[in-house]
Amino acid sequence: MFVDKAKIFVKGGDGGDGIISFRRELYVPEGGPAGGDGGNGANVIFRVDEGLRTLVDFRYQKHFKAPRGEKGKTKGMHGANADDMVVRIPPGTVIIDDDTQEVIADMTRHGQEVVVAKGGRGGRGNIRFATASNPAPYISENGEEGQERWIVLELKVMADVGLVGFPSVGKSTLLSVVSAAKPKIGAYHFTTLTPNLGVVDVGEGRSFVMADLPGLIEGAAEGVGLGHEFLRHVERTRVIIHVVDMSASEGRDPFEDWVKINEELVKYNEKLADRPQIIAANKMDMPESADQLELFREQLDEVRGDKEYEIVPISSLTKQGIQELLYKAADLLDQMPSAPEVDEVVEVEERKVYKYEKKDDDSFTVRKEDGYFVVESPSIERFIKRTNLNSYDAVMRFARVMRNMGVDTALRKEGAKGGDLVQIGDFSFEFFEGADYYFGE
């Protein structure tokens, strides 16, 4: 089953909690705090595996949750970091954030990796909070939550040569003749619904991967017919073989077919206009094909401009001209880079993923809503989740941080008085003038 699009959920592992512990050893009169830090949660990493050709695995597994880090241990020992979760994807996969529609990475090279969901940091144990004024703190932190998101995977077939053309011009038959691929062949339109790949042995030790792509019709750039389902696969091909039915057996004009398909390619991606293209004049064994080919050459000379097009007369039925076509395709491939120009995008997006950790923004807003006050701030919400609210010392520390940030002053300006309810994220507490915060979920 060929699957070229999937939507999945990924979540990095949560960090392990730090612990509160004290040394109680014989002959150690002042052992002090000994609670270790929690381990970091695992990242979700996508790695390109050139042995894969489809996204079918993601049809059956849509959720990927990395393991969390271990809790801290006694004697100041650090909890173990969780092992990263590595998910294999085929080359040519584009990873898109479903919420923002931002391209996270464009994966083309075997072994290439990208972090799509970063694991959370482990919480600190009480050994980290010891000070001269508080040598035995009852403070520890919870582990940070891992990053989570919905992402869309789009596969663009990685083939050296792509066969394009109107339906029923002989693309599938050509692929079956030059390779061991067994595409579905029928005397009706859109027999091919998904790309078929085959390895072509040219001879002289040369070979390449050819893709038979679904038939294209006028308006495909706007989604008509198979539309974008077809066009996105053309982007990855290094050389285009444009198959044209020179017998006009479908009642269409061969030159008009060629013009219309090129217009659709350019509408979808202007860079495709510069992609090397060989015109395979197919079905030359049919009557009147020779006359149609001469007319086609004359019409092409009038519009080609400075661009050169190789026209190779072939017949998939009699195998006329097939070897010449393969030689010309192989010669073009030898002159071209090994992959389409996507490296710049890959590098930019990889930097974007690996550098997503930014300094916390301490800004916040306070508003009154239905009789209670809401404090909104991503950094404060993350801080309160890391705070162990079962520890009195930890609650006092949180209260001091809020006071130093100016949250108390902002609440008073909005009219907060003793006994009013204040909510931060999923937590709520009563506000007391000149007193401490008392929390409750």
CSV table of C-alpha atoms in Angstrom, one decimal, residues 4-427:
chain,number,residue,atom,x,y,z
A,4,ASP,CA,2.2,9.6,0.9
A,5,LYS,CA,0.5,11.7,3.6
A,6,ALA,CA,-0.1,11.2,7.3
A,7,LYS,CA,-1.0,13.2,10.4
A,8,ILE,CA,0.5,12.1,13.7
A,9,PHE,CA,0.9,13.2,17.3
A,10,VAL,CA,4.4,13.4,18.8
A,11,LYS,CA,5.3,14.1,22.5
A,12,GLY,CA,8.7,14.4,24.0
A,13,GLY,CA,9.2,12.6,27.3
A,14,ASP,CA,8.6,14.5,30.6
A,15,GLY,CA,11.6,15.1,32.8
A,16,GLY,CA,11.9,13.1,36.0
A,17,ASP,CA,11.1,14.7,39.3
A,18,GLY,CA,13.8,15.9,41.7
A,19,ILE,CA,13.4,14.5,45.3
A,20,ILE,CA,13.8,15.7,48.8
A,21,SER,CA,16.2,13.6,50.8
A,22,PHE,CA,18.7,14.0,53.7
A,23,ARG,CA,21.8,12.1,54.6
A,24,ARG,CA,21.4,10.1,57.8
A,25,GLU,CA,24.7,8.2,58.1
A,26,LEU,CA,26.5,7.0,61.1
A,27,TYR,CA,29.3,9.3,62.1
A,28,VAL,CA,28.0,12.1,59.8
A,29,PRO,CA,26.5,14.6,62.3
A,30,GLU,CA,25.5,17.2,59.7
A,31,GLY,CA,24.6,15.2,56.6
A,32,GLY,CA,22.5,17.8,55.0
A,33,PRO,CA,20.3,17.6,51.9
A,34,ALA,CA,21.0,14.7,49.5
A,35,GLY,CA,18.1,14.7,47.0
A,36,GLY,CA,19.2,14.2,43.4
A,37,ASP,CA,18.0,15.7,40.2
A,38,GLY,CA,15.6,13.9,37.9
A,39,GLY,CA,16.7,12.7,34.4
A,40,ASN,CA,15.8,14.5,31.2
A,41,GLY,CA,13.0,13.2,29.1
A,42,ALA,CA,13.6,11.6,25.7
A,43,ASN,CA,13.4,13.5,22.4
A,44,VAL,CA,11.4,12.3,19.5
A,45,ILE,CA,13.8,12.1,16.6
A,46,PHE,CA,12.9,11.4,12.9
A,47,ARG,CA,15.7,9.7,11.0
A,48,VAL,CA,15.7,9.1,7.2
A,49,ASP,CA,16.0,5.4,6.2
A,50,GLU,CA,16.5,4.9,2.4
A,51,GLY,CA,15.0,1.4,2.7
A,52,LEU,CA,11.5,2.9,3.2
A,53,ARG,CA,9.4,4.1,0.3
A,54,THR,CA,6.0,4.9,1.9
A,55,LEU,CA,4.4,6.3,5.0
A,56,VAL,CA,2.1,3.3,5.4
A,57,ASP,CA,3.5,2.6,9.0
A,58,PHE,CA,2.0,5.9,10.1
A,59,ARG,CA,-1.5,4.8,9.0
A,60,TYR,CA,-1.6,2.3,11.9
A,61,GLN,CA,0.4,4.1,14.5
A,62,LYS,CA,-0.4,7.8,14.9
A,63,HIS,CA,0.8,8.5,18.4
A,64,PHE,CA,4.5,8.6,19.4
A,65,LYS,CA,5.3,9.4,23.0
A,66,ALA,CA,8.8,9.3,24.2
A,67,PRO,CA,9.7,7.9,27.7
A,68,ARG,CA,10.2,10.2,30.7
A,69,GLY,CA,13.3,10.5,32.7
A,70,GLU,CA,13.9,8.8,36.0
A,71,LYS,CA,13.3,10.4,39.3
A,72,GLY,CA,16.2,11.7,41.3
A,73,LYS,CA,17.8,9.4,43.8
A,74,THR,CA,19.2,9.6,47.3
A,75,LYS,CA,22.8,10.5,48.1
A,76,GLY,CA,22.6,13.2,45.5
A,77,MET,CA,22.4,10.8,42.6
A,78,HIS,CA,21.0,11.9,39.3
A,79,GLY,CA,18.1,10.0,37.7
A,80,ALA,CA,18.9,8.4,34.4
A,81,ASN,CA,18.1,10.4,31.2
A,82,ALA,CA,15.6,8.6,29.0
A,83,ASP,CA,16.8,7.1,25.6
A,84,ASP,CA,15.6,9.1,22.6
A,85,MET,CA,12.8,7.7,20.5
A,86,VAL,CA,13.9,7.3,16.9
A,87,VAL,CA,11.2,7.1,14.2
A,88,ARG,CA,12.3,6.0,10.7
A,89,ILE,CA,10.9,7.9,7.7
A,90,PRO,CA,11.5,7.5,4.0
A,91,PRO,CA,13.7,10.0,2.1
A,92,GLY,CA,11.7,12.8,0.5
A,93,THR,CA,9.5,13.4,3.6
A,94,VAL,CA,8.5,16.9,4.4
A,95,ILE,CA,7.6,17.5,8.1
A,96,ILE,CA,5.0,20.3,8.7
A,97,ASP,CA,3.6,21.7,12.0
A,98,ASP,CA,-0.1,21.2,11.8
A,99,ASP,CA,-1.0,24.3,13.9
A,100,THR,CA,1.2,26.8,12.2
A,101,GLN,CA,1.7,25.1,8.8
A,102,GLU,CA,5.4,25.8,9.2
A,103,VAL,CA,7.9,23.5,7.5
A,104,ILE,CA,9.9,21.9,10.3
A,105,ALA,CA,12.3,20.0,8.1
A,106,ASP,CA,12.7,18.6,4.5
A,107,MET,CA,14.3,15.2,4.8
A,108,THR,CA,16.2,14.0,1.8
A,109,ARG,CA,19.5,12.3,2.8
A,110,HIS,CA,19.9,8.8,4.3
A,111,GLY,CA,20.7,9.0,8.0
A,112,GLN,CA,19.6,12.7,8.3
A,113,GLU,CA,18.0,13.4,11.7
A,114,VAL,CA,15.7,16.1,13.1
A,115,VAL,CA,14.2,16.6,16.6
A,116,VAL,CA,10.5,17.1,16.2
A,117,ALA,CA,9.5,17.0,19.9
A,118,LYS,CA,12.1,17.9,22.6
A,119,GLY,CA,12.0,16.1,26.0
A,120,GLY,CA,11.6,18.1,29.2
A,121,ARG,CA,14.3,18.8,31.6
A,122,GLY,CA,14.6,16.9,34.9
A,123,GLY,CA,13.5,18.7,38.1
A,124,ARG,CA,16.1,19.7,40.6
A,125,GLY,CA,16.5,17.9,44.0
A,126,ASN,CA,16.7,19.7,47.3
A,127,ILE,CA,20.6,19.4,47.3
A,128,ARG,CA,20.4,22.2,44.7
A,129,PHE,CA,18.5,24.6,46.9
A,130,ALA,CA,20.8,24.6,50.0
A,131,THR,CA,22.0,28.0,51.0
A,132,ALA,CA,23.8,29.5,54.0
A,133,SER,CA,20.5,30.8,55.3
A,134,ASN,CA,18.6,27.6,54.5
A,135,PRO,CA,21.0,24.7,54.8
A,136,ALA,CA,18.3,22.0,54.9
A,137,PRO,CA,15.6,23.0,52.3
A,138,TYR,CA,12.5,21.0,51.8
A,139,ILE,CA,12.3,22.1,48.2
A,140,SER,CA,12.4,20.1,45.0
A,141,GLU,CA,11.1,20.6,41.5
A,142,ASN,CA,8.9,18.5,39.3
A,143,GLY,CA,10.2,17.5,35.9
A,144,GLU,CA,9.4,19.7,32.9
A,145,GLU,CA,6.8,18.5,30.5
A,146,GLY,CA,8.0,17.4,27.0
A,147,GLN,CA,7.1,19.3,23.9
A,148,GLU,CA,4.0,18.0,22.1
A,149,ARG,CA,2.5,18.8,18.7
A,150,TRP,CA,0.5,17.4,15.8
A,151,ILE,CA,2.6,17.2,12.7
A,152,VAL,CA,1.8,16.3,9.0
A,153,LEU,CA,4.1,14.2,7.0
A,154,GLU,CA,4.1,14.6,3.2
A,155,LEU,CA,6.1,12.2,1.1
A,156,LYS,CA,7.5,13.5,-2.2
A,157,VAL,CA,8.9,10.5,-4.1
A,158,MET,CA,12.7,10.5,-4.5
A,159,ALA,CA,13.2,9.3,-8.0
A,160,ASP,CA,15.9,10.3,-10.6
A,161,VAL,CA,13.5,10.3,-13.5
A,162,GLY,CA,9.8,11.1,-13.5
A,163,LEU,CA,7.3,10.1,-16.2
A,164,VAL,CA,4.7,12.8,-16.8
A,165,GLY,CA,1.9,13.1,-19.3
A,166,PHE,CA,-1.8,12.9,-19.9
A,167,PRO,CA,-3.7,9.8,-18.8
A,168,SER,CA,-3.3,6.8,-21.1
A,169,VAL,CA,-0.3,8.0,-23.0
A,170,GLY,CA,1.8,4.9,-22.1
A,171,LYS,CA,3.7,5.9,-19.0
A,172,SER,CA,3.0,2.7,-17.0
A,173,THR,CA,3.7,0.5,-20.1
A,174,LEU,CA,7.1,2.3,-20.6
A,175,LEU,CA,8.0,1.7,-16.9
A,176,SER,CA,7.1,-2.0,-17.2
A,177,VAL,CA,9.3,-2.4,-20.3
A,178,VAL,CA,12.4,-0.8,-18.9
A,179,SER,CA,12.3,-2.1,-15.3
A,180,ALA,CA,11.0,-5.0,-13.3
A,181,ALA,CA,8.1,-2.9,-11.9
A,182,LYS,CA,4.6,-4.2,-12.4
A,183,PRO,CA,2.3,-1.2,-12.5
A,184,LYS,CA,-1.4,-1.6,-13.2
A,185,ILE,CA,-2.1,-1.1,-16.9
A,186,GLY,CA,-5.5,-0.6,-18.4
A,187,ALA,CA,-7.3,0.9,-21.3
A,188,TYR,CA,-8.9,3.7,-19.3
A,189,HIS,CA,-7.9,6.9,-17.6
A,190,PHE,CA,-6.3,7.2,-14.2
A,191,THR,CA,-5.3,3.5,-14.1
A,192,THR,CA,-2.3,4.7,-12.0
A,193,LEU,CA,-3.5,6.3,-8.8
A,194,THR,CA,-0.2,6.3,-6.9
A,195,PRO,CA,3.5,6.6,-8.0
A,196,ASN,CA,5.2,3.4,-9.1
A,197,LEU,CA,9.0,3.1,-8.8
A,198,GLY,CA,11.3,0.9,-10.8
A,199,VAL,CA,15.1,0.6,-11.1
A,200,VAL,CA,16.3,0.9,-14.7
A,201,ASP,CA,19.5,-0.8,-15.8
A,202,VAL,CA,20.9,1.3,-18.7
A,203,GLY,CA,23.9,-0.9,-19.2
A,204,GLU,CA,27.6,-0.1,-18.9
A,205,GLY,CA,27.2,-0.2,-15.1
A,206,ARG,CA,24.7,2.7,-15.0
A,207,SER,CA,21.2,2.7,-13.5
A,208,PHE,CA,18.7,5.0,-12.1
A,209,VAL,CA,15.3,5.1,-10.4
A,210,MET,CA,12.3,5.9,-12.6
A,211,ALA,CA,8.8,6.9,-11.3
A,212,ASP,CA,5.6,6.4,-13.2
A,213,LEU,CA,3.5,9.3,-11.8
A,214,PRO,CA,-0.3,9.5,-12.0
A,215,GLY,CA,-1.8,11.1,-15.1
A,216,LEU,CA,-2.1,14.8,-15.2
A,217,ILE,CA,-5.0,16.9,-16.7
A,218,GLU,CA,-5.6,20.6,-17.3
A,219,GLY,CA,-6.3,22.4,-14.0
A,220,ALA,CA,-4.2,20.0,-11.8
A,221,ALA,CA,-2.4,23.0,-10.2
A,222,GLU,CA,-5.8,24.0,-8.8
A,223,GLY,CA,-6.5,20.5,-7.6
A,224,VAL,CA,-8.5,19.1,-10.6
A,225,GLY,CA,-8.2,15.4,-11.0
A,226,LEU,CA,-5.4,14.0,-8.8
A,227,GLY,CA,-4.1,17.6,-8.7
A,228,HIS,CA,-1.6,18.2,-5.9
A,229,GLU,CA,-1.5,14.5,-5.1
A,230,PHE,CA,0.5,14.1,-8.3
A,231,LEU,CA,2.3,17.3,-8.6
A,232,ARG,CA,4.2,17.2,-5.4
A,233,HIS,CA,6.0,14.1,-6.5
A,234,VAL,CA,7.4,15.8,-9.6
A,235,GLU,CA,9.3,18.3,-7.4
A,236,ARG,CA,11.8,15.5,-6.4
A,237,THR,CA,12.6,14.2,-9.9
A,238,ARG,CA,15.9,15.3,-11.3
A,239,VAL,CA,14.9,14.7,-14.9
A,240,ILE,CA,11.4,14.8,-16.5
A,241,ILE,CA,10.5,12.4,-19.3
A,242,HIS,CA,7.4,13.9,-20.9
A,243,VAL,CA,5.5,11.1,-22.6
A,244,VAL,CA,3.3,12.4,-25.5
A,245,ASP,CA,0.9,10.2,-27.5
A,246,MET,CA,1.9,11.0,-31.1
A,247,SER,CA,-0.9,8.8,-32.5
A,248,ALA,CA,-3.5,11.2,-31.1
A,249,SER,CA,-5.5,8.0,-30.3
A,250,GLU,CA,-7.5,9.9,-27.6
A,251,GLY,CA,-8.6,12.6,-30.1
A,252,ARG,CA,-6.3,15.2,-28.6
A,253,ASP,CA,-3.6,17.2,-30.2
A,254,PRO,CA,-0.1,16.1,-29.1
A,255,PHE,CA,1.4,19.6,-29.0
A,256,GLU,CA,-1.5,21.0,-27.0
A,257,ASP,CA,-1.1,18.2,-24.5
A,258,TRP,CA,2.6,19.1,-24.1
A,259,VAL,CA,1.8,22.8,-23.7
A,260,LYS,CA,-1.0,22.2,-21.1
A,261,ILE,CA,1.1,19.9,-18.9
A,262,ASN,CA,4.1,22.3,-18.9
A,263,GLU,CA,1.7,25.1,-17.9
A,264,GLU,CA,0.4,23.1,-15.0
A,265,LEU,CA,4.0,22.2,-13.8
A,266,VAL,CA,5.0,25.9,-13.8
A,267,LYS,CA,1.8,27.0,-12.0
A,268,TYR,CA,2.6,24.5,-9.2
A,269,ASN,CA,6.3,25.3,-8.9
A,270,GLU,CA,8.1,27.8,-11.2
A,271,LYS,CA,11.4,25.9,-10.6
A,272,LEU,CA,10.0,23.0,-12.6
A,273,ALA,CA,10.4,25.1,-15.8
A,274,ASP,CA,14.1,24.8,-15.4
A,275,ARG,CA,14.1,21.0,-14.8
A,276,PRO,CA,15.7,19.1,-17.7
A,277,GLN,CA,13.0,17.5,-19.9
A,278,ILE,CA,13.1,14.8,-22.5
A,279,ILE,CA,10.1,14.5,-24.8
A,280,ALA,CA,9.3,10.8,-25.4
A,281,ALA,CA,7.2,10.7,-28.6
A,282,ASN,CA,5.3,7.4,-27.8
A,283,LYS,CA,3.2,5.1,-29.9
A,284,MET,CA,5.3,5.6,-33.1
A,285,ASP,CA,4.1,2.1,-34.3
A,286,MET,CA,0.7,3.6,-34.9
A,287,PRO,CA,-0.5,5.0,-38.3
A,288,GLU,CA,0.0,8.7,-38.9
A,289,SER,CA,2.3,9.0,-35.9
A,290,ALA,CA,5.3,10.0,-38.1
A,291,ASP,CA,3.3,12.9,-39.7
A,292,GLN,CA,2.2,14.0,-36.2
A,293,LEU,CA,5.8,14.0,-35.1
A,294,GLU,CA,6.9,16.2,-37.9
A,295,LEU,CA,4.1,18.7,-37.2
A,296,PHE,CA,5.0,18.5,-33.5
A,297,ARG,CA,8.7,19.4,-34.2
A,298,GLU,CA,7.6,22.4,-36.3
A,299,GLN,CA,5.2,23.7,-33.6
A,300,LEU,CA,7.9,23.2,-30.9
A,301,ASP,CA,10.5,25.2,-32.9
A,302,GLU,CA,8.1,28.2,-32.9
A,303,VAL,CA,7.7,28.3,-29.0
A,304,ARG,CA,10.9,26.7,-27.6
A,305,GLY,CA,12.9,30.0,-27.5
A,306,ASP,CA,16.4,29.4,-26.1
A,307,LYS,CA,15.6,26.2,-24.4
A,308,GLU,CA,16.6,22.9,-26.0
A,309,TYR,CA,14.3,19.8,-25.9
A,310,GLU,CA,15.4,16.3,-26.8
A,311,ILE,CA,12.7,14.5,-28.8
A,312,VAL,CA,13.1,10.7,-28.8
A,313,PRO,CA,10.6,8.7,-31.0
A,314,ILE,CA,9.7,5.5,-29.1
A,315,SER,CA,7.2,2.7,-29.0
A,316,SER,CA,6.7,0.9,-25.7
A,317,LEU,CA,5.0,-2.0,-27.7
A,318,THR,CA,7.8,-2.7,-30.1
A,319,LYS,CA,10.6,-1.2,-27.9
A,320,GLN,CA,11.6,1.1,-30.7
A,321,GLY,CA,13.9,3.9,-29.4
A,322,ILE,CA,13.7,2.7,-25.7
A,323,GLN,CA,17.5,2.2,-25.3
A,324,GLU,CA,18.2,5.6,-26.9
A,325,LEU,CA,15.8,7.2,-24.4
A,326,LEU,CA,17.5,5.6,-21.4
A,327,TYR,CA,20.9,6.6,-22.6
A,328,LYS,CA,19.8,10.3,-22.9
A,329,ALA,CA,18.2,10.2,-19.5
A,330,ALA,CA,21.4,8.7,-17.9
A,331,ASP,CA,23.6,11.3,-19.6
A,332,LEU,CA,21.5,14.1,-18.2
A,333,LEU,CA,21.6,12.6,-14.7
A,334,ASP,CA,25.4,12.4,-14.9
A,335,GLN,CA,25.5,16.2,-15.5
A,336,MET,CA,23.3,17.0,-12.5
A,337,PRO,CA,23.7,17.1,-8.7
A,338,SER,CA,22.6,14.1,-6.8
A,339,ALA,CA,19.4,15.7,-5.4
A,340,PRO,CA,17.0,18.6,-6.1
A,341,GLU,CA,17.9,21.9,-4.6
A,342,VAL,CA,16.4,21.5,-1.1
A,343,ASP,CA,19.6,21.6,1.1
A,344,GLU,CA,19.2,25.3,1.9
A,345,VAL,CA,15.6,24.7,3.2
A,346,VAL,CA,16.8,21.7,5.2
A,347,GLU,CA,19.6,23.6,6.9
A,348,VAL,CA,17.4,26.6,7.9
A,349,GLU,CA,14.7,24.4,9.3
A,350,GLU,CA,17.1,22.2,11.2
A,351,ARG,CA,18.6,25.3,12.8
A,352,LYS,CA,15.1,26.4,13.7
A,353,VAL,CA,14.3,23.1,15.4
A,354,TYR,CA,17.5,22.7,17.3
A,355,LYS,CA,17.5,26.3,18.6
A,356,TYR,CA,13.9,26.5,19.7
A,357,GLU,CA,15.0,26.8,23.4
A,358,LYS,CA,14.7,30.5,24.2
A,359,LYS,CA,15.1,32.5,27.4
A,360,ASP,CA,11.8,32.6,29.3
A,361,ASP,CA,9.8,35.7,28.8
A,362,ASP,CA,8.8,37.0,32.3
A,363,SER,CA,6.0,39.2,31.0
A,364,PHE,CA,2.5,38.5,32.3
A,365,THR,CA,-1.0,39.9,32.1
A,366,VAL,CA,-3.7,40.1,34.8
A,367,ARG,CA,-7.4,40.4,34.1
A,368,LYS,CA,-10.6,40.0,36.0
A,369,GLU,CA,-13.1,37.4,34.8
A,370,ASP,CA,-16.4,36.3,36.4
A,371,GLY,CA,-15.5,37.3,39.9
A,372,TYR,CA,-11.9,35.9,39.9
A,373,PHE,CA,-8.5,37.1,38.6
A,374,VAL,CA,-6.5,35.4,35.9
A,375,VAL,CA,-2.8,35.7,35.6
A,376,GLU,CA,-1.6,34.7,32.1
A,377,SER,CA,2.1,34.0,31.4
A,378,PRO,CA,3.7,31.0,29.7
A,379,SER,CA,6.8,31.2,31.9
A,380,ILE,CA,4.8,31.4,35.2
A,381,GLU,CA,2.6,28.5,34.1
A,382,ARG,CA,5.7,26.4,33.4
A,383,PHE,CA,7.2,27.5,36.7
A,384,ILE,CA,4.2,26.5,38.7
A,385,LYS,CA,4.0,23.1,37.0
A,386,ARG,CA,7.6,22.5,38.1
A,387,THR,CA,6.9,23.6,41.7
A,388,ASN,CA,6.2,20.8,44.2
A,389,LEU,CA,3.1,22.3,45.8
A,390,ASN,CA,3.1,19.6,48.6
A,391,SER,CA,6.2,21.2,50.1
A,392,TYR,CA,5.7,24.3,52.3
A,393,ASP,CA,9.2,25.6,51.5
A,394,ALA,CA,8.5,25.2,47.7
A,395,VAL,CA,5.2,27.1,48.0
A,396,MET,CA,7.0,29.9,49.9
A,397,ARG,CA,9.6,30.1,47.2
A,398,PHE,CA,7.0,30.4,44.6
A,399,ALA,CA,5.3,33.2,46.5
A,400,ARG,CA,8.6,35.1,46.8
A,401,VAL,CA,9.2,34.7,43.0
A,402,MET,CA,5.7,36.0,42.2
A,403,ARG,CA,6.2,39.0,44.6
A,404,ASN,CA,9.5,39.9,43.0
A,405,MET,CA,8.1,39.7,39.5
A,406,GLY,CA,5.4,42.2,40.5
A,407,VAL,CA,2.4,39.9,40.3
A,408,ASP,CA,1.1,41.0,43.8
A,409,THR,CA,1.3,44.6,42.8
A,410,ALA,CA,-0.5,44.0,39.5
A,411,LEU,CA,-3.3,42.1,41.3
A,412,ARG,CA,-3.8,45.0,43.7
A,413,LYS,CA,-4.0,47.4,40.8
A,414,GLU,CA,-6.8,45.3,39.3
A,415,GLY,CA,-8.7,45.5,42.5
A,416,ALA,CA,-7.7,42.1,44.1
A,417,LYS,CA,-8.4,42.0,47.9
A,418,GLY,CA,-7.9,39.4,50.6
A,419,GLY,CA,-9.9,36.2,49.9
A,420,ASP,CA,-10.3,36.8,46.2
A,421,LEU,CA,-9.6,33.8,43.9
A,422,VAL,CA,-6.6,33.9,41.6
A,423,GLN,CA,-6.0,31.4,38.8
A,424,ILE,CA,-2.7,30.6,37.0
A,425,GLY,CA,-3.0,27.9,34.4
A,426,ASP,CA,-4.8,24.9,36.0
A,427,PHE,CA,-4.1,26.0,39.5
